[in-house]
Short mmCIF file of C-alpha atoms in Angstrom, two decimals:
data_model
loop_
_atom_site.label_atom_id
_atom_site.label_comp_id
_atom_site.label_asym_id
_atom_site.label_seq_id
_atom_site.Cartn_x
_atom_site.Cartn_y
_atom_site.Cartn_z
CA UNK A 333 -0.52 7.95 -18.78
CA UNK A 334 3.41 8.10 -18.23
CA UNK A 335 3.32 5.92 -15.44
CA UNK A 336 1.15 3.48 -17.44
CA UNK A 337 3.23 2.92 -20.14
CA UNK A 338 6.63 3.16 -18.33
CA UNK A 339 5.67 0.97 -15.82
CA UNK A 340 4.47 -1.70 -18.76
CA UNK A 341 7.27 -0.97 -20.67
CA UNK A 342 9.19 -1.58 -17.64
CA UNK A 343 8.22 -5.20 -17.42
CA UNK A 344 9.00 -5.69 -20.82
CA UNK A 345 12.29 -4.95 -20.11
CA UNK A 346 13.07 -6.82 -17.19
CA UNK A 347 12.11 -9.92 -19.09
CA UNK A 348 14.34 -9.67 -21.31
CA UNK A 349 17.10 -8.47 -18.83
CA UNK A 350 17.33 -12.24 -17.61
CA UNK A 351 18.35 -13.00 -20.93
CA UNK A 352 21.50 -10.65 -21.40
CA UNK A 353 22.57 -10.80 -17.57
CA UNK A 354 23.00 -13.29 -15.08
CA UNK A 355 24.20 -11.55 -12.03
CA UNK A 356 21.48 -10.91 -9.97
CA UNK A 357 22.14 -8.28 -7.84
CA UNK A 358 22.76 -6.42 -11.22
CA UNK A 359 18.97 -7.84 -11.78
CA UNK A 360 18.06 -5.89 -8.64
CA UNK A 361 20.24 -2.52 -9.56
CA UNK A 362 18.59 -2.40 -13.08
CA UNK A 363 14.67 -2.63 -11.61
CA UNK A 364 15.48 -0.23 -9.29
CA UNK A 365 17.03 2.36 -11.88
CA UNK A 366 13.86 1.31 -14.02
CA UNK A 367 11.50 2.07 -11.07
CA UNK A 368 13.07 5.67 -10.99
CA UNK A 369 12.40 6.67 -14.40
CA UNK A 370 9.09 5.86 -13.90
CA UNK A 371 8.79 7.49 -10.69
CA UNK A 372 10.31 10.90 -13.05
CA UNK A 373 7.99 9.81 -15.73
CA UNK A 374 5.08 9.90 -13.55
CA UNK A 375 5.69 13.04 -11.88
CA UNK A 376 6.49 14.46 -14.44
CA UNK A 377 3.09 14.52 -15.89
CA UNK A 378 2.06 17.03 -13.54
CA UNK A 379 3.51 19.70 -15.96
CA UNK A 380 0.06 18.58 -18.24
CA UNK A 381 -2.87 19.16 -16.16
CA UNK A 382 -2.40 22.43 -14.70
CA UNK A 383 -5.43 23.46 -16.82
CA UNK A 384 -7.01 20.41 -14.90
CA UNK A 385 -7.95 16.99 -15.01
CA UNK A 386 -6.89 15.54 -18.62
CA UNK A 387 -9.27 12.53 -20.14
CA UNK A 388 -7.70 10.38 -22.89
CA UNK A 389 -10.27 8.83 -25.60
CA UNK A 390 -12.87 8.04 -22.05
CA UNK A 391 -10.76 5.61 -20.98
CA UNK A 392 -7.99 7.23 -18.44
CA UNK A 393 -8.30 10.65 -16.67
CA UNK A 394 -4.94 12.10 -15.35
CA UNK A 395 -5.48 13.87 -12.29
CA UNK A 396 -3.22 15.31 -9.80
CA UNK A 397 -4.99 12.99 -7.23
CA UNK A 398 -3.83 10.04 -9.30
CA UNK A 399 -0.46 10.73 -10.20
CA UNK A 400 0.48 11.64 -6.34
CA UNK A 401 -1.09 7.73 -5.75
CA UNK A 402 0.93 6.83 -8.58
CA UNK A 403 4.11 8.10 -6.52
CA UNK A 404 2.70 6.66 -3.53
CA UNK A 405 2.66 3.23 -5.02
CA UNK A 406 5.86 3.33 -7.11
CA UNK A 407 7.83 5.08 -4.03
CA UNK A 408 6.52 2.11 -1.52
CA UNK A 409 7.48 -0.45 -3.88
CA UNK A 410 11.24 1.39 -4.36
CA UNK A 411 11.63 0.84 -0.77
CA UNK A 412 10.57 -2.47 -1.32
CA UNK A 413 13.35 -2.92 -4.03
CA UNK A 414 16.19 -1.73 -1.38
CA UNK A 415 14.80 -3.61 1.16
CA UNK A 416 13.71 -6.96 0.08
CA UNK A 417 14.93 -7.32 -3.40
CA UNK A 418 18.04 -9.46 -2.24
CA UNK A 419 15.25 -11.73 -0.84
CA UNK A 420 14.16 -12.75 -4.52
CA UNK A 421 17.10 -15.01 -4.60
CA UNK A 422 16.03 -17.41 -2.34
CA UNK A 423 12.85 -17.74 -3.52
CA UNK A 424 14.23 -19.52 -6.93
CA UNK A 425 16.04 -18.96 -10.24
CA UNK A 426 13.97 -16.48 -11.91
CA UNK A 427 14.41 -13.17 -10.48
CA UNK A 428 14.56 -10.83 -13.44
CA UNK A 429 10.85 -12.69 -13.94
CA UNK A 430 9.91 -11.93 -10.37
CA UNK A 431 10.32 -7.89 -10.83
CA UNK A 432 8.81 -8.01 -14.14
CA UNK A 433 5.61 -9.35 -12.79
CA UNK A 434 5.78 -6.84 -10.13
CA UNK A 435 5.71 -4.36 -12.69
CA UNK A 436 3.11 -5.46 -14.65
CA UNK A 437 1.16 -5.23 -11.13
CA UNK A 438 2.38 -1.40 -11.23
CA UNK A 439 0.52 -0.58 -14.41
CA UNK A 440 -2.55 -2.45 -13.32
CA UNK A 441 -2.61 -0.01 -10.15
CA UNK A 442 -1.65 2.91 -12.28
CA UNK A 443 -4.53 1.75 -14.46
CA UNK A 444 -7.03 1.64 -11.53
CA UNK A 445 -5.94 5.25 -10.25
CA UNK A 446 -6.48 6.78 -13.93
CA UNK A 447 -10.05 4.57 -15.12
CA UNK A 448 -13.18 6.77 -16.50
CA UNK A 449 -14.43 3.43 -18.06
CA UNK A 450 -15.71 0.79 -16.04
CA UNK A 451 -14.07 -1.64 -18.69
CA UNK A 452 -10.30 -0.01 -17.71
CA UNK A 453 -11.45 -0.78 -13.86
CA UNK A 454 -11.88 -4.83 -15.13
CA UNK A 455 -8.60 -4.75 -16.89
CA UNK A 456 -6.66 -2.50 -14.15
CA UNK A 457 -8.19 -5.46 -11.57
CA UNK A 458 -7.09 -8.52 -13.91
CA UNK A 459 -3.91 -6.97 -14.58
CA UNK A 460 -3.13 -6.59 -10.36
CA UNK A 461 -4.51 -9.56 -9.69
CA UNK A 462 -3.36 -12.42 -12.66
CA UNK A 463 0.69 -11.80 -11.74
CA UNK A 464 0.06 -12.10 -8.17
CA UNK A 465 -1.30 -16.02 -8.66
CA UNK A 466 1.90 -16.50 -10.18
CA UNK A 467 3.83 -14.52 -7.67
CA UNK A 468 2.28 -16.69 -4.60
CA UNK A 469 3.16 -20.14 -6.27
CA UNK A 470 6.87 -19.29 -7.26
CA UNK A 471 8.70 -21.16 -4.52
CA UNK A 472 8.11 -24.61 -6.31
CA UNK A 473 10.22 -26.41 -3.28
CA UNK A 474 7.18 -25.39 -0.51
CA UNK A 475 3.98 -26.68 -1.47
CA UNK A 476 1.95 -24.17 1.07
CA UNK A 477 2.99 -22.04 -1.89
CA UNK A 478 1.76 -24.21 -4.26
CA UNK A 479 -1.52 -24.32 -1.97
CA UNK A 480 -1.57 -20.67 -1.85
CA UNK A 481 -1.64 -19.85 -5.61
CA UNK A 482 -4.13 -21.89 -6.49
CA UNK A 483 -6.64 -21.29 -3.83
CA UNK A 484 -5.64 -17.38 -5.20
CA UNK A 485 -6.86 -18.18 -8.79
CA UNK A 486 -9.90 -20.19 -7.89
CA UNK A 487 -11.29 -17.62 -5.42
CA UNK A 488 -9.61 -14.91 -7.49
CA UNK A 489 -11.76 -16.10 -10.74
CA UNK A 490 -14.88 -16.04 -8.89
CA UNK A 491 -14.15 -13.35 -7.80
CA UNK A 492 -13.56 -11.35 -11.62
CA UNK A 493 -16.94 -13.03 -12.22
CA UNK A 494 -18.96 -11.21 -9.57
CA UNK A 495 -17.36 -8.50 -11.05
CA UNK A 496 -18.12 -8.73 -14.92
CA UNK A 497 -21.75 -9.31 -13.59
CA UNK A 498 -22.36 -6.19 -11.53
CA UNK A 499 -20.46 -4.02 -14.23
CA UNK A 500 -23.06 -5.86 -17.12
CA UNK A 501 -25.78 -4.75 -14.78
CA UNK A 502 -24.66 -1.16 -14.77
CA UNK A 503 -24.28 -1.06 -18.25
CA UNK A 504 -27.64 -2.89 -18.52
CA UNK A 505 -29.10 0.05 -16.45
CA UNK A 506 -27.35 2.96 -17.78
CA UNK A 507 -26.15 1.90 -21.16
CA UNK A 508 -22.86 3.06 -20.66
CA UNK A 509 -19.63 2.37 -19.47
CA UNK A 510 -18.50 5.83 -19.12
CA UNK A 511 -17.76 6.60 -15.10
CA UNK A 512 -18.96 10.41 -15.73
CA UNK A 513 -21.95 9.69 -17.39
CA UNK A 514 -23.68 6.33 -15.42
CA UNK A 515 -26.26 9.23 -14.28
CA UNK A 516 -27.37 7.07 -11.27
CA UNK A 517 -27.87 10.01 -8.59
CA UNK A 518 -30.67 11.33 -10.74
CA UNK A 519 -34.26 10.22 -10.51
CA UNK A 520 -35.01 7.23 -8.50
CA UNK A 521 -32.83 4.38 -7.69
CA UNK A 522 -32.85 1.84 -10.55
CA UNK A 523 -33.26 -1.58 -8.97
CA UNK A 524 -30.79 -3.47 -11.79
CA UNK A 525 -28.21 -0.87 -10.93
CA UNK A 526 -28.26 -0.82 -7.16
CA UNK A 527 -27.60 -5.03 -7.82
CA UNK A 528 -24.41 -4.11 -10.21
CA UNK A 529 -23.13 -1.50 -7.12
CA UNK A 530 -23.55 -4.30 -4.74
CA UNK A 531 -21.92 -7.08 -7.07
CA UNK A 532 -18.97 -4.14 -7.27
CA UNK A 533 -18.65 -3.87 -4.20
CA UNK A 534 -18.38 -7.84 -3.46
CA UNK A 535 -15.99 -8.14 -5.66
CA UNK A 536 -13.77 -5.04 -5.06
CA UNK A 537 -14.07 -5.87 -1.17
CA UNK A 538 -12.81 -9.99 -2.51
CA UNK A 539 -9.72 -7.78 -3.57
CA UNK A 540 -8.71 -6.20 -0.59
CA UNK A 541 -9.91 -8.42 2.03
CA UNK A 542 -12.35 -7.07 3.42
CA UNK A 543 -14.94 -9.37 5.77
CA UNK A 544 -16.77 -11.73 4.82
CA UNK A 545 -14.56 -12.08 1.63
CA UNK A 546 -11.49 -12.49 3.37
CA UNK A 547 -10.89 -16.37 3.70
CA UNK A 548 -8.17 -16.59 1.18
CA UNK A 549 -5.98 -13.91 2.87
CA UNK A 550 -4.42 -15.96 5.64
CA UNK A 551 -3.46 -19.02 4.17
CA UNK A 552 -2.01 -17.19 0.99
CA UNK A 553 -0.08 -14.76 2.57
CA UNK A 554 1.05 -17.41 4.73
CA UNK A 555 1.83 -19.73 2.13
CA UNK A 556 3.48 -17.29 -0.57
CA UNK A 557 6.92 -16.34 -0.21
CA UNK A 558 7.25 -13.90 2.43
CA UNK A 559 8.72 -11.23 0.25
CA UNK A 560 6.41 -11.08 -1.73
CA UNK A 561 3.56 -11.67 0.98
CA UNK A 562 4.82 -7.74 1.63
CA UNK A 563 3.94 -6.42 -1.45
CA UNK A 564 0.59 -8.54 -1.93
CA UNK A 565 -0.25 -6.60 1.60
CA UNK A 566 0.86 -3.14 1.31
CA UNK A 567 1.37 -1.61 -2.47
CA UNK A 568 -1.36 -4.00 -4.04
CA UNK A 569 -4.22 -3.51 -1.45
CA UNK A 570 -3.42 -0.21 -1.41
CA UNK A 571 -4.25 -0.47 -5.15
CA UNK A 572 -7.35 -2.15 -4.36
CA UNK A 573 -8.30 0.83 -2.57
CA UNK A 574 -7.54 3.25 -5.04
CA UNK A 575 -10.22 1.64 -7.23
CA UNK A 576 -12.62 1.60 -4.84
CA UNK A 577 -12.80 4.83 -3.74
CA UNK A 578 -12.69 5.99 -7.00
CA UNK A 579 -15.81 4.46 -8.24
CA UNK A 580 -17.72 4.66 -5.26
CA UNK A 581 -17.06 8.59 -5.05
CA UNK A 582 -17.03 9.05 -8.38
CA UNK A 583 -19.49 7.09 -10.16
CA UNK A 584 -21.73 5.73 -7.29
CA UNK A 585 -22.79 9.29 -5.72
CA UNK A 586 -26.35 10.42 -5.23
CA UNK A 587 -28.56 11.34 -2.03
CA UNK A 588 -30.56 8.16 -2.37
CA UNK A 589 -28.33 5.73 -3.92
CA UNK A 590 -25.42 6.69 -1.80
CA UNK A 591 -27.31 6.20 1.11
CA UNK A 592 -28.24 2.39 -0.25
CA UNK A 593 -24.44 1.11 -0.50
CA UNK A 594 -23.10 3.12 1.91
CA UNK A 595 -25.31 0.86 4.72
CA UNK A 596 -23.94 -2.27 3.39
CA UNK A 597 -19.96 -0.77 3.41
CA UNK A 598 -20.33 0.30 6.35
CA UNK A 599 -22.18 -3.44 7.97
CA UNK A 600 -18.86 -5.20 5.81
CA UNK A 601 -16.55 -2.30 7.45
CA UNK A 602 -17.39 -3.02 10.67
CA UNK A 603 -17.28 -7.39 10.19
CA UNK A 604 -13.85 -6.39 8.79
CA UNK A 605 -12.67 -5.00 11.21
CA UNK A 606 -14.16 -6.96 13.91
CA UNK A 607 -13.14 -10.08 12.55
CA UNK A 608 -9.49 -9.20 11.38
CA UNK A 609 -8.78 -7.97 15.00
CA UNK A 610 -10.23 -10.30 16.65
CA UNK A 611 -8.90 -13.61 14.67
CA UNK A 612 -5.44 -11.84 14.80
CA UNK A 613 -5.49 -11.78 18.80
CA UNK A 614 -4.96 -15.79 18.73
CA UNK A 615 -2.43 -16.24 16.13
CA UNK A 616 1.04 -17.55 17.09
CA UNK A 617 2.95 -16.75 14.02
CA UNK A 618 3.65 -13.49 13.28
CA UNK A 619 3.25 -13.57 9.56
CA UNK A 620 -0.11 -14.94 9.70
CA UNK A 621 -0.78 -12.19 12.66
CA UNK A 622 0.22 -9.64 9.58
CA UNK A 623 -2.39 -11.37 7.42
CA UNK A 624 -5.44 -11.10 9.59
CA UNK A 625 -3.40 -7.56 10.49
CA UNK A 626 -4.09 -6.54 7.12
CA UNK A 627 -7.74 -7.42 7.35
CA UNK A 628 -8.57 -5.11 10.03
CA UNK A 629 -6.19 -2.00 8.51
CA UNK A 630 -8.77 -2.87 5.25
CA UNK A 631 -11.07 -2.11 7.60
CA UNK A 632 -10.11 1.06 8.60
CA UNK A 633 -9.42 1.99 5.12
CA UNK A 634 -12.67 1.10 4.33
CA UNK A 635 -13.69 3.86 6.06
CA UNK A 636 -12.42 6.28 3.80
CA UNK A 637 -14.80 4.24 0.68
CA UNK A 638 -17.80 4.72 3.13
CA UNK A 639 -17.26 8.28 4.14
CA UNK A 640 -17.50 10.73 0.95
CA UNK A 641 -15.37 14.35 2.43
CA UNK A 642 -12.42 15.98 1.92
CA UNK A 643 -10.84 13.82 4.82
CA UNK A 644 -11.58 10.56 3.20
CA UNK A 645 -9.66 11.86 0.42
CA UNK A 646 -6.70 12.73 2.40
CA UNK A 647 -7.57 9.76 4.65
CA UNK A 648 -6.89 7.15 2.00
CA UNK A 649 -3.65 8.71 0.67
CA UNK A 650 -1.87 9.18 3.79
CA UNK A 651 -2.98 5.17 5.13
CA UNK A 652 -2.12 3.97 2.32
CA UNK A 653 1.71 5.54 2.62
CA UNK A 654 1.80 5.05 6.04
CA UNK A 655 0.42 1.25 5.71
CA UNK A 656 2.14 0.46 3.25
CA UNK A 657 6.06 1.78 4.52
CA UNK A 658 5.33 0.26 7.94
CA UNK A 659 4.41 -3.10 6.68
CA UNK A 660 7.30 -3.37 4.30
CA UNK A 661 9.61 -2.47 7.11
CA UNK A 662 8.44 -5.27 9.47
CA UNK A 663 8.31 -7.75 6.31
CA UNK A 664 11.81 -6.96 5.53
CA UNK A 665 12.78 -7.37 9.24
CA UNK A 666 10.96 -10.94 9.03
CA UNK A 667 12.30 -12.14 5.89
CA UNK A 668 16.10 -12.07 8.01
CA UNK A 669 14.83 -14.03 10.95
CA UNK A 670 14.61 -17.25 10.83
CA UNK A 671 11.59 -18.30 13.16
CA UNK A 672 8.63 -16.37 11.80
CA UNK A 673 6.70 -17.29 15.42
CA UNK A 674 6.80 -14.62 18.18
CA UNK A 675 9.06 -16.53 20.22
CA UNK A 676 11.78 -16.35 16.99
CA UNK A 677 11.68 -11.98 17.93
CA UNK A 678 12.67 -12.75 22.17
CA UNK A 679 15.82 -11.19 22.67
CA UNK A 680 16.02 -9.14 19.34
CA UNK A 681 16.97 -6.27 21.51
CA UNK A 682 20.28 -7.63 22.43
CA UNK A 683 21.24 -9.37 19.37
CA UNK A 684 20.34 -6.43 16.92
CA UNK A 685 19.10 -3.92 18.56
CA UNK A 686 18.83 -1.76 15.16
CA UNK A 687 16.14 -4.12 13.93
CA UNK A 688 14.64 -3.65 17.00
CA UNK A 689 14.10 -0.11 17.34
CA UNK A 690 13.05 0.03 14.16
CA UNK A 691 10.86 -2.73 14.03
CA UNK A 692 9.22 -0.60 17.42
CA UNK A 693 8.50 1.89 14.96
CA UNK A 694 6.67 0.05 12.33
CA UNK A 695 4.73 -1.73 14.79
CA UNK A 696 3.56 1.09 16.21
CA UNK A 697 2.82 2.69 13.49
CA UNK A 698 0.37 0.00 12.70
CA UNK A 699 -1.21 0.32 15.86
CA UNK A 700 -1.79 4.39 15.44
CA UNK A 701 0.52 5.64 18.23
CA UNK A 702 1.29 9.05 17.65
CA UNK A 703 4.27 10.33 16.56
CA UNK A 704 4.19 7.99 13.63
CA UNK A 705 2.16 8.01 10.39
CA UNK A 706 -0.03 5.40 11.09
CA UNK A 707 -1.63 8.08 14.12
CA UNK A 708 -2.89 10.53 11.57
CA UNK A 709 -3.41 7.85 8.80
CA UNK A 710 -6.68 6.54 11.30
CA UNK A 711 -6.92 10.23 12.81
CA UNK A 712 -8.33 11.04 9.49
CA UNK A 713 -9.89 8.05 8.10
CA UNK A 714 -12.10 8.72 11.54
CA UNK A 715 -12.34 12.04 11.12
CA UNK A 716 -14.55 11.23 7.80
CA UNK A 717 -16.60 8.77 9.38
CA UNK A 718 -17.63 11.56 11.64
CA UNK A 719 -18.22 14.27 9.30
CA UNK A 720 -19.86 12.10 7.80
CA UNK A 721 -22.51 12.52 9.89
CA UNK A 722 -24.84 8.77 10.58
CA UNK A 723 -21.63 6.60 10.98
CA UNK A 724 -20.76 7.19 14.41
CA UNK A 725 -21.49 3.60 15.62
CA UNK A 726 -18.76 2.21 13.26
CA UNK A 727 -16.20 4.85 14.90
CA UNK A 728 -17.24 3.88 17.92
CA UNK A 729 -16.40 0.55 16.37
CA UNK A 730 -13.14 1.01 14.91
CA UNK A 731 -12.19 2.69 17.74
CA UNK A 732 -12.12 -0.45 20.19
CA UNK A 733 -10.95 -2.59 17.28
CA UNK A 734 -7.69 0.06 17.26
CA UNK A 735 -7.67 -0.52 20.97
CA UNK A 736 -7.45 -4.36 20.75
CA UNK A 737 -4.72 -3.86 18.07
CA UNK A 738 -2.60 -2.64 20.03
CA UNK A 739 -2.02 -6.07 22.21
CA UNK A 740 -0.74 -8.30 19.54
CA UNK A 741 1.04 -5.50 18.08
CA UNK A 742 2.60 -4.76 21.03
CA UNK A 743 3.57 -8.56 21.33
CA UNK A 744 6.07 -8.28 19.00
CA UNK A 745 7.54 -5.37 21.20
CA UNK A 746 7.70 -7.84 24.46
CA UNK A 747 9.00 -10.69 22.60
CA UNK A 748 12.23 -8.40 21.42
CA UNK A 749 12.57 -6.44 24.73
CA UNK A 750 11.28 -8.37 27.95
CA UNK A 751 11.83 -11.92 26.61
CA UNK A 752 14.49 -14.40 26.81
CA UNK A 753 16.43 -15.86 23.99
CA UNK A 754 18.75 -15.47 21.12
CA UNK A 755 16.71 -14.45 18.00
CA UNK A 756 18.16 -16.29 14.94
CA UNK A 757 18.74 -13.94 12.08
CA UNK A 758 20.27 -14.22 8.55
CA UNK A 759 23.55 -11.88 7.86
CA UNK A 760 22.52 -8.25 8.24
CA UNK A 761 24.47 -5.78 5.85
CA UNK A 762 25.04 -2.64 7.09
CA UNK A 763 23.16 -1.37 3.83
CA UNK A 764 20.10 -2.86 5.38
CA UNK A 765 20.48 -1.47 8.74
CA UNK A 766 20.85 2.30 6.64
CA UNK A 767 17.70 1.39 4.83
CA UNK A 768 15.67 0.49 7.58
CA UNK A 769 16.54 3.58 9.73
CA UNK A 770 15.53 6.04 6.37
CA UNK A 771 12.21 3.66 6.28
CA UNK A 772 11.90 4.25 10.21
CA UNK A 773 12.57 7.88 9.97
CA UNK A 774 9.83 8.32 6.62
CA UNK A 775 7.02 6.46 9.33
CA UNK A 776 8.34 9.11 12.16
CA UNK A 777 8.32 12.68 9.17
CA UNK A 778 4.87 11.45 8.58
CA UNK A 779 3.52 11.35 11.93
CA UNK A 780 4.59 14.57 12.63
CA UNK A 781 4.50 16.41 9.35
CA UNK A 782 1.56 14.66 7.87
CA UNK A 783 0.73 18.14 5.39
CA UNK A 784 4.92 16.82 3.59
CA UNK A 785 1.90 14.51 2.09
CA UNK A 786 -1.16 15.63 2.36
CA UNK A 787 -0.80 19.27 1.07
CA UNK A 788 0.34 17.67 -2.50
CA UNK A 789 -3.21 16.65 -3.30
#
């Protein structure tokens, strides 16, 4: 609940900062002292559920599941701030605007970790998802960005239809909205239900672009701003996730009517992860590589929805740190360059050789090479699929698909090392070259000392 209102309340006030202040790296300094109060607010809240879990009015249940997400999501989008908040400049005039919309995506994902009411999962997904159309179509001089936002809302709004309709089927079958008391492992499957779980999951997988409800992804990451292309892929997907595993293990859960979704997450799993490696293989730029990138890590996140065990749990928490800090590294890295192709990385090496290395890092932590985050991130989300126990033909899968990853991952490592030319890139501060080696050296703690993380939960 502190993270909630903090984060809300945080938005608030970074509207209004663009009235009293018109320096904007003061703009920048004040969200990120904001975001730290409601990092402290948030954890802070674990002092109230030592008893246990803590349910206000049936709407929101504090758990110390959610508030660790919570501090997942706020501490990715803190580096975020030091990373890429200089970047809001040159997007246009309205920065303290920008970081109040990215706040008011905060409390929708702080509203999806918390729901116990299928109408707080609508509003937690309208509230993520209504900022970001706005977000994508805020460089009014490019009109790809134009392009992007609106093919966001229209595909966005069908989606939140789909939605609405499976969760007035559920409620048509149950007569509830209450998460705990659906009652649909009980008894035989109820036909009207099963079609709200599969509109659900349509709509939920629209969200975090997952195959064969992915179209949107490349050509609005593509055409939004790049900064915030990074967030859209990392802390909000991420959020995405959150919801979905939290209805699908906690609302969703019976020996027969698992059984019934769990075949068609697993058939979209596999597509997604299939088709985002795949499609990714033949892309030349390396921000629209990222975007079908990000389809296949849904994929493998997916994994963790599909697999109900203690290692999907842990599964989901650690990918989604470990996605998201390697993927706002590499972002940040981007946004300096000026040639977002691979040929605009040949020769990074020599010319900053800081970016380099640490760009290595990120990309390999993407790719699940040991020794970083991203290794134990999959390690686990595979782990479930096994103990899960009739899903070994997607690990089988997702294994290949990891294997294929690894080539245009490892592209961007030739193109910096073994290739000729002068990469152009934008001043770097030394300030960014410090933050980047702390990102680096988070990916690297992670991959060896996963349980920093993990043992929290």
């Amino acid at each position: 609940m502190n993270a909630l209102i903090s984060t809300a309340l945080s938005g608030v006030v970074m509207m209004f900062a663009g009235l009293f202040v018109s320096n904007k790296q003061r703009i920048k300094f004040i969200a990120i002292v904001v975001l730290l109060a409601c990092l402290v607010a948030n954890l802070a809240e674990l002092s109230t559920i030592e008893a246990g879990d803590r349910t206000l009015y049936g709407m929101i249940t504090i758990s110390r599941f959610s508030i660790l997400f919570n501090a997942i999501a706020l501490g990715a989008t803190l580096i975020f701030f030091l990373l890429s908040g200089s970047a809001f400049e040159n997007v246009g005039e309205h920065v303290s605007d920008y970081f109040a919309l990215i706040f008011f995506i905060l409390s929708g994902i702080t509203l999806a970790s918390t729901f116990s009411s299928l109408l707080m999962l609508f509003l937690a997904i309208e509230i993520i998802s209504i900022p970001q159309y706005i977000l994508a179509g805020s460089d009014k001089k490019t009109p790809k960005s134009s392009e992007a936002s609106l093919k966001y809302f229209l595909m966005g709004s069908f989606s939140t239809g789909i939605l609405l309709m499976g969760i007035t089927l559920i409620y048509g079958a149950t007569g509830t909205f209450n998460v705990a008391d659906l009652g649909l492992g009980a008894g035989k499957v109820n036909t009207l239900a099963l079609c709200g779980i599969i509109l659900v999951a349509f709509a939920l997988s629209f969200k975090v672009s997952a195959a064969p409800f992915h179209f949107w992804t490349p050509d609005v990451y593509d055409g939004s701003p790049t900064v915030f292309t990074s967030f859209m892929a990392t802390v909000v997907k991420a959020g995405g996730f959150i919801a979905f595993i939290r209805i699908f293990h906690g609302a969703f859960i019976g020996e027969r009517i698992t059984a019934d979704w769990q075949l068609l997450l697993a058939i979209i799993t596999a597509a997604t992860l299939i088709i985002g490696n795949f499609t990714a293989v033949f892309q030349q730029s390396v921000k629209r590589m990222l975007a079908y990138s990000s389809i296949a890590q849904a994929g493998f996140m997916l994994l963790a929805v599909v697999s109900i065990n203690t290692h999907a749990t842990q599964g989901i928490v650690l990918y989604a740190a470990a996605y998201s800090v390697a993927t706002i590294g590499i972002f940040a890295v981007m946004i300096k360059l000026k040639d977002y192709t691979f040929d605009g990385f040949n020769g990074l090496a020599r010319t900053q050789p800081v970016l380099a290395i640490t760009t290595t890092i990120f990309v390999c932590s993407l790719a699940g090479i040991p020794a970083t985050a991203g290794f134990f991130a999959k390690y686990f989300v595979l782990t479930a699929a096994i103990e899960q126990g009739n899903l070994l033909w997607l690990v089988i899968v997702a294994v290949i698909c990891a294997a294929i990853s690894a080539y245009y991952y490892f592209r961007v490592i030739i193109a910096m090392y073994f290739k000729q030319g002068e990469a152009e890139t934008a001043p770097i501060t030394s300030g960014f070259k410090v933050m980047l080696i702390i990102t680096a050296a988070i990916v690297i703690l992670l991959g060896i000392f996963p349980g920093l993380l993990l043992e929290l939960i």
